[in-house]
PDB file of C-alpha atoms in Angstrom:
ATOM      1  CA  PHE V 277     129.265 103.027  88.407  1.00 48.00           C
ATOM      2  CA  GLU V 278     130.980  99.690  88.893  1.00 47.00           C
ATOM      3  CA  VAL V 279     128.615  96.721  89.261  1.00 44.00           C
ATOM      4  CA  SER V 280     130.075  93.948  91.393  1.00 49.00           C
ATOM      5  CA  ARG V 281     129.307  90.271  90.875  1.00 52.00           C
ATOM      6  CA  GLU V 282     127.371  90.335  94.149  1.00 52.00           C
ATOM      7  CA  ASP V 283     125.103  93.137  92.883  1.00 52.00           C
ATOM      8  CA  ALA V 284     124.516  91.616  89.451  1.00 49.00           C
ATOM      9  CA  ILE V 285     122.717  88.461  90.620  1.00 51.00           C
ATOM     10  CA  SER V 286     119.455  87.653  92.338  1.00 51.00           C
ATOM     11  CA  ARG V 287     119.594  85.825  95.650  1.00 56.00           C
ATOM     12  CA  VAL V 288     117.609  82.736  96.568  1.00 56.00           C
ATOM     13  CA  SER V 289     117.144  81.523 100.148  1.00 55.00           C
ATOM     14  CA  LEU V 290     115.154  78.742 101.819  1.00 57.00           C
ATOM     15  CA  THR V 291     113.724  79.246 105.311  1.00 58.00           C
ATOM     16  CA  LEU V 292     112.397  76.517 107.628  1.00 61.00           C
ATOM     17  CA  GLY V 293     110.170  77.164 110.654  1.00 59.00           C
ATOM     18  CA  ALA V 294     108.094  75.318 113.207  1.00 58.00           C
ATOM     19  CA  ARG V 295     104.299  75.507 112.990  1.00 54.00           C
ATOM     20  CA  GLY V 296     103.899  74.917 116.704  1.00 51.00           C
ATOM     21  CA  VAL V 297     103.653  71.960 119.048  1.00 48.00           C
ATOM     22  CA  GLY V 298     102.933  68.910 116.922  1.00 51.00           C
ATOM     23  CA  GLY V 299     102.301  71.106 113.865  1.00 54.00           C
ATOM     24  CA  GLY V 300     105.301  70.075 111.776  1.00 58.00           C
ATOM     25  CA  VAL V 301     107.373  72.618 109.866  1.00 61.00           C
ATOM     26  CA  TRP V 302     106.841  75.159 107.122  1.00 56.00           C
ATOM     27  CA  THR V 303     109.223  76.107 104.326  1.00 63.00           C
ATOM     28  CA  ARG V 304     109.548  79.342 102.404  1.00 59.00           C
ATOM     29  CA  LEU V 305     111.545  79.971  99.230  1.00 59.00           C
ATOM     30  CA  GLN V 306     112.566  83.603  98.877  1.00 58.00           C
ATOM     31  CA  VAL V 307     114.037  85.340  95.842  1.00 60.00           C
ATOM     32  CA  ASP V 308     115.671  88.755  96.289  1.00 63.00           C
ATOM     33  CA  PRO V 309     115.692  90.261  92.765  1.00 64.00           C
ATOM     34  CA  TYR V 310     118.588  92.084  91.158  1.00 68.00           C
ATOM     35  CA  ASP V 311     118.611  95.744  92.175  1.00 76.00           C
ATOM     36  CA  ALA V 312     120.305  98.088  89.675  1.00 77.00           C
ATOM     37  CA  SER V 313     120.363 100.920  92.223  1.00 83.00           C
ATOM     38  CA  LYS V 314     122.771  99.184  94.636  1.00 85.00           C
ATOM     39  CA  PRO V 315     126.043 100.296  92.988  1.00 83.00           C
ATOM     40  CA  VAL V 316     124.812 103.909  92.941  1.00 85.00           C
ATOM     41  CA  VAL V 317     123.651 103.758  96.563  1.00 86.00           C
ATOM     42  CA  ARG V 318     126.975 102.310  97.723  1.00 86.00           C
ATOM     43  CA  TRP V 319     128.999 104.863  95.738  1.00 84.00           C
ATOM     44  CA  PHE V 320     126.872 107.739  96.977  1.00 84.00           C
ATOM     45  CA  ALA V 321     127.309 106.652 100.601  1.00 85.00           C
ATOM     46  CA  ALA V 322     131.089 106.974 100.196  1.00 84.00           C
ATOM     47  CA  VAL V 323     130.719 110.351  98.461  1.00 81.00           C
ATOM     48  CA  GLY V 324     128.373 111.552 101.210  1.00 80.00           C
ATOM     49  CA  ARG V 325     130.965 110.755 103.874  1.00 84.00           C
ATOM     50  CA  SER V 326     133.601 112.714 101.954  1.00 84.00           C
ATOM     51  CA  LEU V 327     131.258 115.682 101.578  1.00 76.00           C
ATOM     52  CA  GLU V 328     130.511 115.661 105.303  1.00 79.00           C
ATOM     53  CA  GLU V 329     134.247 115.843 105.991  1.00 83.00           C
ATOM     54  CA  LEU V 330     134.390 118.918 103.746  1.00 78.00           C
ATOM     55  CA  ASN V 331     131.486 120.469 105.672  1.00 74.00           C
ATOM     56  CA  LEU V 332     129.297 120.281 102.556  1.00 69.00           C
ATOM     57  CA  PRO V 333     126.418 118.053 103.652  1.00 67.00           C
ATOM     58  CA  LEU V 334     123.662 117.257 101.187  1.00 66.00           C
ATOM     59  CA  GLU V 335     121.010 118.203 103.729  1.00 65.00           C
ATOM     60  CA  CYS V 336     121.950 121.796 104.482  1.00 55.00           C
ATOM     61  CA  GLU V 337     120.038 123.828 107.065  1.00 57.00           C
ATOM     62  CA  LYS V 338     116.997 125.975 106.148  1.00 57.00           C
ATOM     63  CA  GLU V 339     117.144 125.210 102.401  1.00 70.00           C
ATOM     64  CA  GLU V 340     120.758 126.343 102.348  1.00 72.00           C
ATOM     65  CA  THR V 341     122.813 125.399  99.256  1.00 76.00           C
ATOM     66  CA  TRP V 342     126.530 124.857  98.881  1.00 77.00           C
ATOM     67  CA  SER V 343     126.759 128.318  97.334  1.00 83.00           C
ATOM     68  CA  ASP V 344     125.192 129.804 100.481  1.00 81.00           C
ATOM     69  CA  ARG V 345     127.478 127.808 102.754  1.00 75.00           C
ATOM     70  CA  LEU V 346     130.616 128.864 100.853  1.00 81.00           C
ATOM     71  CA  ARG V 347     129.669 132.543 100.917  1.00 84.00           C
ATOM     72  CA  ILE V 348     132.242 133.173 103.647  1.00 83.00           C
ATOM     73  CA  ALA V 349     133.324 136.734 104.338  1.00 86.00           C
ATOM     74  CA  LYS V 350     136.960 137.693 104.749  1.00 84.00           C
ATOM     75  CA  LYS V 351     138.050 139.764 107.717  1.00 82.00           C
ATOM     76  CA  GLY V 352     139.362 142.497 105.454  1.00 78.00           C
ATOM     77  CA  GLY V 353     136.277 142.516 103.254  1.00 83.00           C
ATOM     78  CA  GLY V 354     135.136 140.506 100.277  1.00 83.00           C
ATOM     79  CA  LEU V 355     134.550 136.755 100.067  1.00 81.00           C
ATOM     80  CA  HIS V 356     136.836 133.736 100.149  1.00 88.00           C
ATOM     81  CA  PHE V 357     135.237 132.426  96.934  1.00 84.00           C
ATOM     82  CA  SER V 358     134.500 134.350  93.752  1.00 87.00           C
ATOM     83  CA  GLU V 359     130.985 134.730  92.362  1.00 86.00           C
ATOM     84  CA  GLU V 360     131.893 132.350  89.541  1.00 88.00           C
ATOM     85  CA  GLU V 361     132.979 129.708  92.059  1.00 88.00           C
ATOM     86  CA  LEU V 362     129.804 130.219  94.061  1.00 88.00           C
ATOM     87  CA  GLN V 363     127.687 129.792  90.930  1.00 87.00           C
ATOM     88  CA  LEU V 364     129.529 126.563  90.131  1.00 89.00           C
ATOM     89  CA  ALA V 365     128.848 125.349  93.679  1.00 84.00           C
ATOM     90  CA  ALA V 366     125.129 126.152  93.282  1.00 84.00           C
ATOM     91  CA  LYS V 367     124.965 124.239  89.991  1.00 84.00           C
ATOM     92  CA  ALA V 368     126.803 121.282  91.524  1.00 81.00           C
ATOM     93  CA  TYR V 369     124.344 121.212  94.432  1.00 80.00           C
ATOM     94  CA  ALA V 370     121.429 121.204  91.990  1.00 79.00           C
ATOM     95  CA  ARG V 371     122.934 118.292  90.039  1.00 77.00           C
ATOM     96  CA  VAL V 372     123.501 116.310  93.217  1.00 79.00           C
ATOM     97  CA  GLY V 373     119.898 116.932  94.295  1.00 80.00           C
ATOM     98  CA  VAL V 374     118.444 114.415  91.830  1.00 84.00           C
ATOM     99  CA  LEU V 375     121.112 111.883  92.818  1.00 85.00           C
ATOM    100  CA  TYR V 376     120.203 112.339  96.473  1.00 85.00           C
ATOM    101  CA  GLU V 377     116.501 111.912  95.648  1.00 86.00           C
ATOM    102  CA  TYR V 378     117.232 108.773  93.624  1.00 90.00           C
ATOM    103  CA  VAL V 379     119.359 107.178  96.340  1.00 90.00           C
ATOM    104  CA  THR V 380     116.901 108.042  99.121  1.00 90.00           C
ATOM    105  CA  LEU V 381     113.931 106.556  97.255  1.00 91.00           C
ATOM    106  CA  SER V 382     115.912 103.459  96.231  1.00 92.00           C
ATOM    107  CA  GLU V 383     117.006 102.818  99.818  1.00 92.00           C
ATOM    108  CA  GLN V 384     113.496 103.285 101.204  1.00 93.00           C
ATOM    109  CA  LEU V 385     111.935 100.943  98.634  1.00 93.00           C
ATOM    110  CA  SER V 386     114.619  98.323  99.246  1.00 91.00           C
ATOM    111  CA  ASP V 387     114.329  98.601 103.044  1.00 92.00           C
ATOM    112  CA  LYS V 388     110.545  98.220 102.977  1.00 93.00           C
ATOM    113  CA  ALA V 389     110.715  95.227 100.639  1.00 91.00           C
ATOM    114  CA  ASN V 390     113.312  93.562 102.868  1.00 89.00           C
ATOM    115  CA  GLN V 391     111.187  94.326 105.915  1.00 90.00           C
ATOM    116  CA  LEU V 392     108.246  92.497 104.346  1.00 90.00           C
ATOM    117  CA  ARG V 393     110.424  89.558 103.326  1.00 87.00           C
ATOM    118  CA  ARG V 394     111.851  89.185 106.831  1.00 87.00           C
ATOM    119  CA  ALA V 395     108.600  89.813 108.694  1.00 87.00           C
ATOM    120  CA  PRO V 396     107.272  86.219 108.749  1.00 84.00           C
ATOM    121  CA  MET V 397     110.518  84.859 110.179  1.00 82.00           C
ATOM    122  CA  ILE V 398     110.890  87.662 112.730  1.00 84.00           C
ATOM    123  CA  LEU V 399     107.295  87.555 113.967  1.00 84.00           C
ATOM    124  CA  ALA V 400     107.351  83.742 114.085  1.00 80.00           C
ATOM    125  CA  SER V 401     110.234  83.963 116.564  1.00 80.00           C
ATOM    126  CA  GLN V 402     108.362  86.392 118.871  1.00 82.00           C
ATOM    127  CA  ARG V 403     106.426  83.795 120.788  1.00 81.00           C
ATOM    128  CA  GLN V 404     105.232  86.337 123.368  1.00 85.00           C
ATOM    129  CA  LEU V 405     102.934  87.851 120.730  1.00 85.00           C
ATOM    130  CA  THR V 406      99.402  86.554 120.378  1.00 87.00           C
ATOM    131  CA  ARG V 407      98.210  85.518 116.944  1.00 87.00           C
ATOM    132  CA  GLN V 408      95.954  88.573 116.838  1.00 88.00           C
ATOM    133  CA  LYS V 409      98.890  90.886 117.600  1.00 89.00           C
ATOM    134  CA  LYS V 410     100.978  89.263 114.872  1.00 88.00           C
ATOM    135  CA  LEU V 411      98.212  89.785 112.334  1.00 88.00           C
ATOM    136  CA  GLU V 412      97.819  93.412 113.380  1.00 88.00           C
ATOM    137  CA  ARG V 413     101.547  93.965 112.871  1.00 89.00           C
ATOM    138  CA  TYR V 414     101.432  92.284 109.474  1.00 87.00           C
ATOM    139  CA  ALA V 415      98.511  94.494 108.479  1.00 86.00           C
ATOM    140  CA  LYS V 416     100.168  97.715 109.678  1.00 89.00           C
ATOM    141  CA  MET V 417     103.469  96.878 108.020  1.00 88.00           C
ATOM    142  CA  ALA V 418     101.790  95.991 104.734  1.00 87.00           C
ATOM    143  CA  GLU V 419      99.580  99.087 104.780  1.00 88.00           C
ATOM    144  CA  GLN V 420     102.579 101.370 105.287  1.00 91.00           C
ATOM    145  CA  ALA V 421     104.476  99.659 102.472  1.00 91.00           C
ATOM    146  CA  LEU V 422     101.488  99.881 100.120  1.00 90.00           C
ATOM    147  CA  ARG V 423     100.927 103.570 100.792  1.00 91.00           C
ATOM    148  CA  PHE V 424     104.615 104.295 100.229  1.00 93.00           C
ATOM    149  CA  ALA V 425     104.646 102.332  96.966  1.00 92.00           C
ATOM    150  CA  GLU V 426     101.594 104.223  95.758  1.00 91.00           C
ATOM    151  CA  ARG V 427     103.208 107.594  96.544  1.00 92.00           C
ATOM    152  CA  ALA V 428     106.384 106.520  94.758  1.00 92.00           C
ATOM    153  CA  GLU V 429     104.372 105.503  91.689  1.00 91.00           C
ATOM    154  CA  GLN V 430     102.761 108.941  91.536  1.00 91.00           C
ATOM    155  CA  THR V 431     106.162 110.669  91.327  1.00 89.00           C
ATOM    156  CA  LEU V 432     107.702 108.054  89.029  1.00 89.00           C
ATOM    157  CA  PRO V 433     107.236 109.839  85.640  1.00 90.00           C
ATOM    158  CA  GLN V 434     108.926 113.041  86.862  1.00 88.00           C
ATOM    159  CA  LEU V 435     111.687 111.117  88.644  1.00 87.00           C
ATOM    160  CA  ARG V 436     112.434 109.007  85.573  1.00 88.00           C
ATOM    161  CA  ARG V 437     112.816 112.132  83.450  1.00 88.00           C
ATOM    162  CA  ARG V 438     115.206 113.734  85.949  1.00 85.00           C
ATOM    163  CA  CYS V 439     117.173 110.511  86.404  1.00 83.00           C
ATOM    164  CA  GLY V 440     117.410 110.080  82.639  1.00 85.00           C
ATOM    165  CA  THR V 441     118.893 113.562  82.310  1.00 84.00           C
ATOM    166  CA  ALA V 442     121.344 112.749  85.134  1.00 82.00           C
ATOM    167  CA  ARG V 443     122.198 109.406  83.454  1.00 85.00           C
ATOM    168  CA  LEU V 444     121.174 107.391  86.507  1.00 85.00           C
ATOM    169  CA  PRO V 445     119.918 103.793  86.208  1.00 85.00           C
ATOM    170  CA  ASP V 446     116.215 103.546  85.377  1.00 85.00           C
ATOM    171  CA  SER V 447     115.588 101.291  88.384  1.00 88.00           C
ATOM    172  CA  ALA V 448     112.814 103.018  90.347  1.00 88.00           C
ATOM    173  CA  ALA V 449     109.984 101.162  88.592  1.00 89.00           C
ATOM    174  CA  ALA V 450     111.714  97.823  89.204  1.00 89.00           C
ATOM    175  CA  SER V 451     112.218  98.724  92.888  1.00 91.00           C
ATOM    176  CA  ILE V 452     108.507  99.497  93.243  1.00 91.00           C
ATOM    177  CA  THR V 453     107.673  96.189  91.542  1.00 90.00           C
ATOM    178  CA  ALA V 454     110.022  94.387  93.945  1.00 89.00           C
ATOM    179  CA  LEU V 455     108.192  95.966  96.882  1.00 90.00           C
ATOM    180  CA  TYR V 456     104.861  94.763  95.540  1.00 89.00           C
ATOM    181  CA  GLY V 457     106.516  91.406  94.880  1.00 86.00           C
ATOM    182  CA  ALA V 458     107.250  90.996  98.580  1.00 87.00           C
ATOM    183  CA  MET V 459     103.541  91.257  99.443  1.00 86.00           C
ATOM    184  CA  PRO V 460     102.720  87.581  98.745  1.00 84.00           C
ATOM    185  CA  LEU V 461     105.141  86.526 101.493  1.00 84.00           C
ATOM    186  CA  VAL V 462     103.145  88.501 104.026  1.00 85.00           C
ATOM    187  CA  LEU V 463      99.893  87.283 102.494  1.00 85.00           C
ATOM    188  CA  ALA V 464     101.041  83.665 102.882  1.00 85.00           C
ATOM    189  CA  ALA V 465     101.983  84.300 106.512  1.00 86.00           C
ATOM    190  CA  VAL V 466      98.590  85.902 107.227  1.00 86.00           C
ATOM    191  CA  VAL V 467      96.725  82.978 105.650  1.00 85.00           C
ATOM    192  CA  GLN V 468      98.885  80.533 107.590  1.00 86.00           C
ATOM    193  CA  GLU V 469      98.037  82.215 110.904  1.00 86.00           C
ATOM    194  CA  ALA V 470      94.315  82.047 110.082  1.00 86.00           C
ATOM    195  CA  GLU V 471      94.554  78.387 109.073  1.00 87.00           C
ATOM    196  CA  GLU V 472      96.356  77.458 112.273  1.00 87.00           C
ATOM    197  CA  GLU V 473      93.811  79.323 114.398  1.00 86.00           C
ATOM    198  CA  PHE V 474      90.911  77.584 112.650  1.00 87.00           C
ATOM    199  CA  SER V 475      92.670  74.216 112.965  1.00 88.00           C
ATOM    200  CA  GLN V 476      93.165  74.692 116.699  1.00 87.00           C
ATOM    201  CA  PHE V 477      89.580  75.850 117.108  1.00 88.00           C
ATOM    202  CA  SER V 478      88.314  72.783 115.239  1.00 89.00           C
ATOM    203  CA  SER V 479      90.448  70.468 117.359  1.00 88.00           C
ATOM    204  CA  GLU V 480      88.780  71.568 120.611  1.00 87.00           C
ATOM    205  CA  THR V 481      87.089  68.490 122.015  1.00 87.00           C
ATOM    206  CA  SER V 482      84.197  70.069 123.868  1.00 89.00           C
ATOM    207  CA  ALA V 483      81.473  72.551 122.993  1.00 90.00           C
ATOM    208  CA  ALA V 484      82.366  74.623 126.058  1.00 91.00           C
ATOM    209  CA  LYS V 485      85.969  75.023 124.933  1.00 90.00           C
ATOM    210  CA  ARG V 486      84.861  75.951 121.424  1.00 88.00           C
ATOM    211  CA  GLN V 487      82.434  78.513 122.781  1.00 90.00           C
ATOM    212  CA  PHE V 488      85.170  80.012 124.950  1.00 91.00           C
ATOM    213  CA  ARG V 489      87.620  80.187 122.034  1.00 89.00           C
ATOM    214  CA  ALA V 490      85.112  81.309 119.395  1.00 90.00           C
ATOM    215  CA  PRO V 491      85.397  85.116 119.932  1.00 89.00           C
ATOM    216  CA  ARG V 492      89.188  85.017 119.696  1.00 88.00           C
ATOM    217  CA  SER V 493      89.171  82.769 116.635  1.00 89.00           C
ATOM    218  CA  HIS V 494      86.531  84.930 114.965  1.00 89.00           C
ATOM    219  CA  ALA V 495      88.593  88.089 115.561  1.00 88.00           C
ATOM    220  CA  VAL V 496      91.739  86.426 114.218  1.00 86.00           C
ATOM    221  CA  VAL V 497      90.034  85.155 111.068  1.00 86.00           C
ATOM    222  CA  GLN V 498      88.333  88.502 110.383  1.00 87.00           C
ATOM    223  CA  THR V 499      91.602  90.385 110.814  1.00 85.00           C
ATOM    224  CA  ALA V 500      93.328  87.896 108.527  1.00 84.00           C
ATOM    225  CA  LEU V 501      90.615  88.194 105.873  1.00 84.00           C
ATOM    226  CA  ALA V 502      90.814  91.995 105.883  1.00 83.00           C
ATOM    227  CA  ALA V 503      94.612  91.963 105.635  1.00 79.00           C
ATOM    228  CA  ALA V 504      94.561  89.282 102.949  1.00 78.00           C
ATOM    229  CA  ALA V 505      92.020  91.211 100.855  1.00 80.00           C
ATOM    230  CA  GLU V 506      94.168  94.348 100.998  1.00 76.00           C
ATOM    231  CA  LEU V 507      97.362  92.454 100.162  1.00 71.00           C
ATOM    232  CA  GLN V 508      95.817  90.363  97.409  1.00 69.00           C
ATOM    233  CA  SER V 509      94.543  93.448  95.630  1.00 69.00           C
ATOM    234  CA  HIS V 510      98.152  94.586  95.179  1.00 63.00           C
ATOM    235  CA  SER V 511      99.863  91.225  94.648  1.00 57.00           C
TER     236      SER V 511
END
């Protein structure tokens, strides 16, 4: 697989955002690590399109293989393809299976890591959301990513053996690490939301206003603490 210059480097970006009225700005430095699976994923996408054009999709119906799909009867009897050709098609489908599994997992891990990296910027722009709603979305997003990473880790030994036999890049472990590596960005955003809520609560000038705001601030801080504890345990 050809590795382009774009694939072979990590990317660094700096994001600026407003903290709110009179709250100044925040900055975030983000590093997107090198992903060895990208050349394979890009190549496989092109191959997949070619296979679709040949009516040989990788996701056949009802556990159908390419051998099953090519078992086409002739009008006068017999088959269009010999048994030897059908056996070759079955073996080819089996070889492609591990490649399909590798690409699917790599894409899912990359997508979830990117989702976590972009989440603070995206949610910060959705001003219609309350702070509590933002924290709930952070928590749900992080929980889903954590559960997926854990499932991927459980299958990692078997996948690495199959990928080694297929001579695919040993990148799955690094992709899982990159997903975990995106967690601190969400953790920082969660802590920031809690700090801003506490700051606004503390700035209330009257006891009545503080009493009115206390239940909301308490709920926000508790949600933030729960999310932070979960994220920190995997960061």
